[in-house]
Short mmCIF file of C-alpha atoms in Angstrom, two decimals:
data_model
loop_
_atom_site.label_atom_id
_atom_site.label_comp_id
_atom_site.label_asym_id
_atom_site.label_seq_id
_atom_site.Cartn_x
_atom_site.Cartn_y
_atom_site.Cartn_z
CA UNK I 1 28.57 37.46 6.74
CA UNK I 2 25.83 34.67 6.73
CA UNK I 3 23.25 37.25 5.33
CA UNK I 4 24.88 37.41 1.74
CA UNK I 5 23.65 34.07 1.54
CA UNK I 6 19.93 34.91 2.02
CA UNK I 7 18.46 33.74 -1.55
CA UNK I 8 17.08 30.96 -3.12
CA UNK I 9 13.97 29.01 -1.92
CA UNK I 10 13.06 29.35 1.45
CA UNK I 11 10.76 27.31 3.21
CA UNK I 12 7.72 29.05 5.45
CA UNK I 13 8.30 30.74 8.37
CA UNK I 14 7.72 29.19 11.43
CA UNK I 15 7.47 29.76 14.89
CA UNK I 16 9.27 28.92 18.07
CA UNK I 17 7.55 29.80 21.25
CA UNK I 18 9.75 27.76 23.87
CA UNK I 19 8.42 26.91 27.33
CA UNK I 20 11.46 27.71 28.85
CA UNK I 21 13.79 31.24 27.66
CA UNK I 22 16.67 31.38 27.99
CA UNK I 23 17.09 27.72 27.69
CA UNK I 24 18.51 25.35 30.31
CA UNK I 25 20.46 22.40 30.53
CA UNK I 26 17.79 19.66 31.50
CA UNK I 27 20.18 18.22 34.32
CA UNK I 28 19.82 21.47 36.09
CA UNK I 29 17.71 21.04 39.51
CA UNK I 30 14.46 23.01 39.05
CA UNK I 31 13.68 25.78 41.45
CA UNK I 32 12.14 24.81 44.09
CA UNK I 33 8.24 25.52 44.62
CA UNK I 34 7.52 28.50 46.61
CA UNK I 35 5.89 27.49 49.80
CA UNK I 36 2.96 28.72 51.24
CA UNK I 37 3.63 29.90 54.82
CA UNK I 38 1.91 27.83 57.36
CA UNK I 39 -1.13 28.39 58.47
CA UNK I 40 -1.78 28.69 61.89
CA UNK I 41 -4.07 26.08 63.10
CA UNK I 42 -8.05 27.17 63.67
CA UNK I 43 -8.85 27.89 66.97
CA UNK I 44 -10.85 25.05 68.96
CA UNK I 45 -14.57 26.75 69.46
CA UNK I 46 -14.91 27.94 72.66
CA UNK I 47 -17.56 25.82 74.08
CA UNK I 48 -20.59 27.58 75.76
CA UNK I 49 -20.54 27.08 79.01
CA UNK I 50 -23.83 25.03 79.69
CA UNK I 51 -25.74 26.54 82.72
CA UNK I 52 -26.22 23.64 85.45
CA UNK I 53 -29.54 23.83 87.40
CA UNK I 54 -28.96 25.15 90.57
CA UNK J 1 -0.29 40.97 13.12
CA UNK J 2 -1.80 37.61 12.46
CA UNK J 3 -1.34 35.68 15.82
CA UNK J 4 -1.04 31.91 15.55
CA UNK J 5 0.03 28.69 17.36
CA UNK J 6 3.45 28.09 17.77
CA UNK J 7 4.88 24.97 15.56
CA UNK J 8 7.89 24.39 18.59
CA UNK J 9 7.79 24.87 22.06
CA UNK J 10 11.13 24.64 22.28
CA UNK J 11 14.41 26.89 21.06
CA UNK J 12 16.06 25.80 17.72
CA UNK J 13 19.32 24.82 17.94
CA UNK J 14 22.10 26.94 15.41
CA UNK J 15 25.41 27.12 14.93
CA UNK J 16 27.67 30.50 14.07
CA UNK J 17 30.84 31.96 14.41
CA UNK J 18 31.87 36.12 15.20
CA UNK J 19 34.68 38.13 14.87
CA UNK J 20 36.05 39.04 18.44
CA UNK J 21 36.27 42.73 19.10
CA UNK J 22 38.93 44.50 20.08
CA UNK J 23 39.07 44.61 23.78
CA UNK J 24 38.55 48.40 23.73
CA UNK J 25 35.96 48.22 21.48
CA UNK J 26 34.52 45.24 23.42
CA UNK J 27 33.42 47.27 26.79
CA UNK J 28 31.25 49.47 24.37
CA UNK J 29 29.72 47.21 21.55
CA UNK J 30 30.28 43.81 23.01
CA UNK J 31 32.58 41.09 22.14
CA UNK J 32 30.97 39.28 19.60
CA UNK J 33 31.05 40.93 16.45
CA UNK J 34 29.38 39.97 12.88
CA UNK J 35 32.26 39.08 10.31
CA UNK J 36 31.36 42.53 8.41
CA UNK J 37 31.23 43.48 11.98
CA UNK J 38 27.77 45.64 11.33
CA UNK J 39 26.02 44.03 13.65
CA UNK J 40 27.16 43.80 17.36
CA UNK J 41 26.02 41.22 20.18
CA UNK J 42 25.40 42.50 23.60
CA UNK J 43 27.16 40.27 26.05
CA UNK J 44 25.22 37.87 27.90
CA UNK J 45 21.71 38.97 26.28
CA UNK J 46 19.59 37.51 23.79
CA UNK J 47 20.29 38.98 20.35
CA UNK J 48 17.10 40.80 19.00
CA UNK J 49 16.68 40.93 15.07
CA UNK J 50 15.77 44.67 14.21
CA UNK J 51 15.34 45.98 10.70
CA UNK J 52 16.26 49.50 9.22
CA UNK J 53 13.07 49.11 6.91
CA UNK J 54 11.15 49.07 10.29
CA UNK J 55 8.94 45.65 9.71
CA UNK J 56 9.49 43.33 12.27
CA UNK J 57 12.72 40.59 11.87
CA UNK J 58 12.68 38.11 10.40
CA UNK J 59 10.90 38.74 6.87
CA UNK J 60 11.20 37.15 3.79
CA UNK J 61 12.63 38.98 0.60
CA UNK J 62 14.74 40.81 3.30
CA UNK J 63 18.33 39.89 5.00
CA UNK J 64 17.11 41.37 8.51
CA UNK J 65 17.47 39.03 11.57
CA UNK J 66 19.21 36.70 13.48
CA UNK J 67 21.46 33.93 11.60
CA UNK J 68 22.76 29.98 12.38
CA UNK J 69 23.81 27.24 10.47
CA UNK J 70 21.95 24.71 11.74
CA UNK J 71 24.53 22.32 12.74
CA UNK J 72 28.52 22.82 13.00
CA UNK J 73 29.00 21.03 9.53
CA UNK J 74 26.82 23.38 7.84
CA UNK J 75 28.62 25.96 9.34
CA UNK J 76 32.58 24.66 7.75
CA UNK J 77 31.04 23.52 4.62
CA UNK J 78 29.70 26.47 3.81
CA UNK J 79 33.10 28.08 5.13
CA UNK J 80 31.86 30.61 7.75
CA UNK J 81 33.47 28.26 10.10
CA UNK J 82 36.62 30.24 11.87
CA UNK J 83 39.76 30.20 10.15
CA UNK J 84 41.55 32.19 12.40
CA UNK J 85 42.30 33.59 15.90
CA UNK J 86 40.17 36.50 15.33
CA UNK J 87 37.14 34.56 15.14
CA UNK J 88 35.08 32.18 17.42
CA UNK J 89 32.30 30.05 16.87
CA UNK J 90 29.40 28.22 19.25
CA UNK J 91 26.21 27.20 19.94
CA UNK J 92 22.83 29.70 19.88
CA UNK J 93 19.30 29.00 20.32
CA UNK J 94 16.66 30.87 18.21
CA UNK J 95 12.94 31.55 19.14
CA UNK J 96 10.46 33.49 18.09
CA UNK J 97 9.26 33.79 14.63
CA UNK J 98 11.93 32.10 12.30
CA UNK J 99 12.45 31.14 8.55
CA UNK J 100 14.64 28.49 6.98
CA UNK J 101 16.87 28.64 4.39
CA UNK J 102 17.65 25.94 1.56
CA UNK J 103 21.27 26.43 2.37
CA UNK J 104 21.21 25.17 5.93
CA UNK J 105 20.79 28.04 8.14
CA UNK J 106 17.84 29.86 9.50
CA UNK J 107 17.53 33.49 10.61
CA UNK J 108 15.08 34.09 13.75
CA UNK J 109 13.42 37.01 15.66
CA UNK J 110 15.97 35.93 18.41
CA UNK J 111 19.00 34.10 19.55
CA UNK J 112 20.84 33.62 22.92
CA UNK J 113 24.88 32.25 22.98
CA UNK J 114 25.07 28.65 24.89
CA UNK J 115 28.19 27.57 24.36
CA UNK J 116 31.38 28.17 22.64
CA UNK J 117 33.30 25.59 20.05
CA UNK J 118 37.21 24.39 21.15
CA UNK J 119 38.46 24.93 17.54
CA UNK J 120 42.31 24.63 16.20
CA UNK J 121 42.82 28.49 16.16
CA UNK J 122 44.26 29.40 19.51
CA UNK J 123 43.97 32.85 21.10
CA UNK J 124 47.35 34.43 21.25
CA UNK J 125 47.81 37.66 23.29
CA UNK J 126 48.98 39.88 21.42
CA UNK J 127 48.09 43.54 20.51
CA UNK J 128 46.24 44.86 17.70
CA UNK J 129 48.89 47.39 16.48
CA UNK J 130 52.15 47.47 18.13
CA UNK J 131 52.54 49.50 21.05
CA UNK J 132 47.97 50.22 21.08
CA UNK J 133 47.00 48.95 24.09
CA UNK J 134 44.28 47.24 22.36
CA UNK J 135 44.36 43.62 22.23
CA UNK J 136 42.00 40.98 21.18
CA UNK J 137 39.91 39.00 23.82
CA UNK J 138 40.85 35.42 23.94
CA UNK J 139 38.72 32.63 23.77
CA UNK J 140 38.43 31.57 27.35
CA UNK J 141 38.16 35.42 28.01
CA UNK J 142 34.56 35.35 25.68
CA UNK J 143 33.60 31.87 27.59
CA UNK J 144 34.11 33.59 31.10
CA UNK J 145 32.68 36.70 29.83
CA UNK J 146 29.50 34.59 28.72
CA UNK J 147 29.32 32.30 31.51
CA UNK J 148 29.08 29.11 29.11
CA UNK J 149 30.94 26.35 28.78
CA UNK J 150 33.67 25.02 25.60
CA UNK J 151 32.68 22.41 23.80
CA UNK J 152 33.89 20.32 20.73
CA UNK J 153 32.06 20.38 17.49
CA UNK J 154 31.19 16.99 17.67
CA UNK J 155 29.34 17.35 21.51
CA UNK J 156 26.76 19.21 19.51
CA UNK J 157 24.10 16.97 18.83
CA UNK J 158 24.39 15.36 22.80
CA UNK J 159 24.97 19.58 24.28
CA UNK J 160 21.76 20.76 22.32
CA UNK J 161 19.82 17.63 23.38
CA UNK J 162 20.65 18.21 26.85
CA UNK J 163 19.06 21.90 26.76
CA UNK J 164 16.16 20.47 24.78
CA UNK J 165 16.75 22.22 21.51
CA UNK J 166 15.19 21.46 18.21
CA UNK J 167 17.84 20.16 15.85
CA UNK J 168 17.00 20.22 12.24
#
């Protein structure tokens, strides 16, 4: 068991915080971004209807 | 607790070896087993340091937490290395809040299994006591269980570069 070995100097601790947990292999494809569903296009203004002199 | 910046953001890279439990024992406590087997890893989870003193793990003056050598070598030259077919050996990576020590290893908050090591001690199937029931897993049977891949000791350096671990 590694722990009987826990004597001696020991150096500070220190901290790991990693980006990515659990870690994976770098060649892996990343997931893909989530996509926004697509908007629906504004409706054109309605143009007022211009009153023509009679 | 004192909250600070992190010195890696990145795992560590570690090496260490188990005892394989008993494949009865196995379904229960997992198959990866301590070599006082006192300390049990569950199977495909990351392996959370506690301690019975109830301060968090890793602390210094105490043997709570999770342990690696930090490289394969370290591992055989300080003989934890596995002699046998009861054992198995492999690639972790540590995070959280972790401490070296002079020997070679360091013992973290946390550790997840990667990979395991091809080593010269094949698996035989074969029961624990005659006539049991209860047989050791094999090798391949703790890779497939684990869903990670078998390696040789000297892919080390290229495997843990290729997750983007910190090698000391």
């Amino acid at each position: 068991m590694i722990n009987a070995v826990r004597h001696g100097k020991e150096h500070e601790e220190e901290i790991a915080e990693p980006v990515v947990w659990p870690p994976k292999r770098r060649s892996d494809p990343a997931p893909e971004p989530k996509r926004e569903p697509a908007r629906e296009a504004p409706a054109p203004k309605r143009r007022r209807r211009e009153k023509t002199p009679a | 607790m004192e909250s600070r910046a992190p010195d890696y953001l990145a795992p560590i890279a570690g090496a260490r070896a188990w005892r394989l439990a008993p494949n009865l024992m196995a379904r229960t406590y997992g198959y990866l087993w301590s070599h006082a087997a006192t300390t049990f890893w569950p199977d495909n989870e990351e392996m959370v340091g506690k301690c019975d003193s109830g301060h968090p793990a890793p602390a210094k003056g105490c043997s709570c937490g999770v342990y690696a050598w930090k490289s394969p070598a370290l591992m055989h030259s300080n003989g934890y290395g596995p002699a046998d077919h009861l054992h198995i050996s492999g690639v972790v990576a540590g995070r959280g809040r972790f401490i070296r020590g002079e020997r070679g290893y360091w013992v973290a908050e946390g550790a997840v299994v990667l990979a395991f090591f091809r080593d010269d001690y094949p698996s035989p199937v074969r029961e624990v006591l005659s006539g049991s029931g209860v047989y050791l897993p094999t090798k391949e049977e703790a890779a497939r269980i684990y869903n990670v891949p078998v390696i040789e000791f000297g892919e080390f350096d290229s495997f843990c570069d290729e997750y983007g671990l910190i090698r000391f």
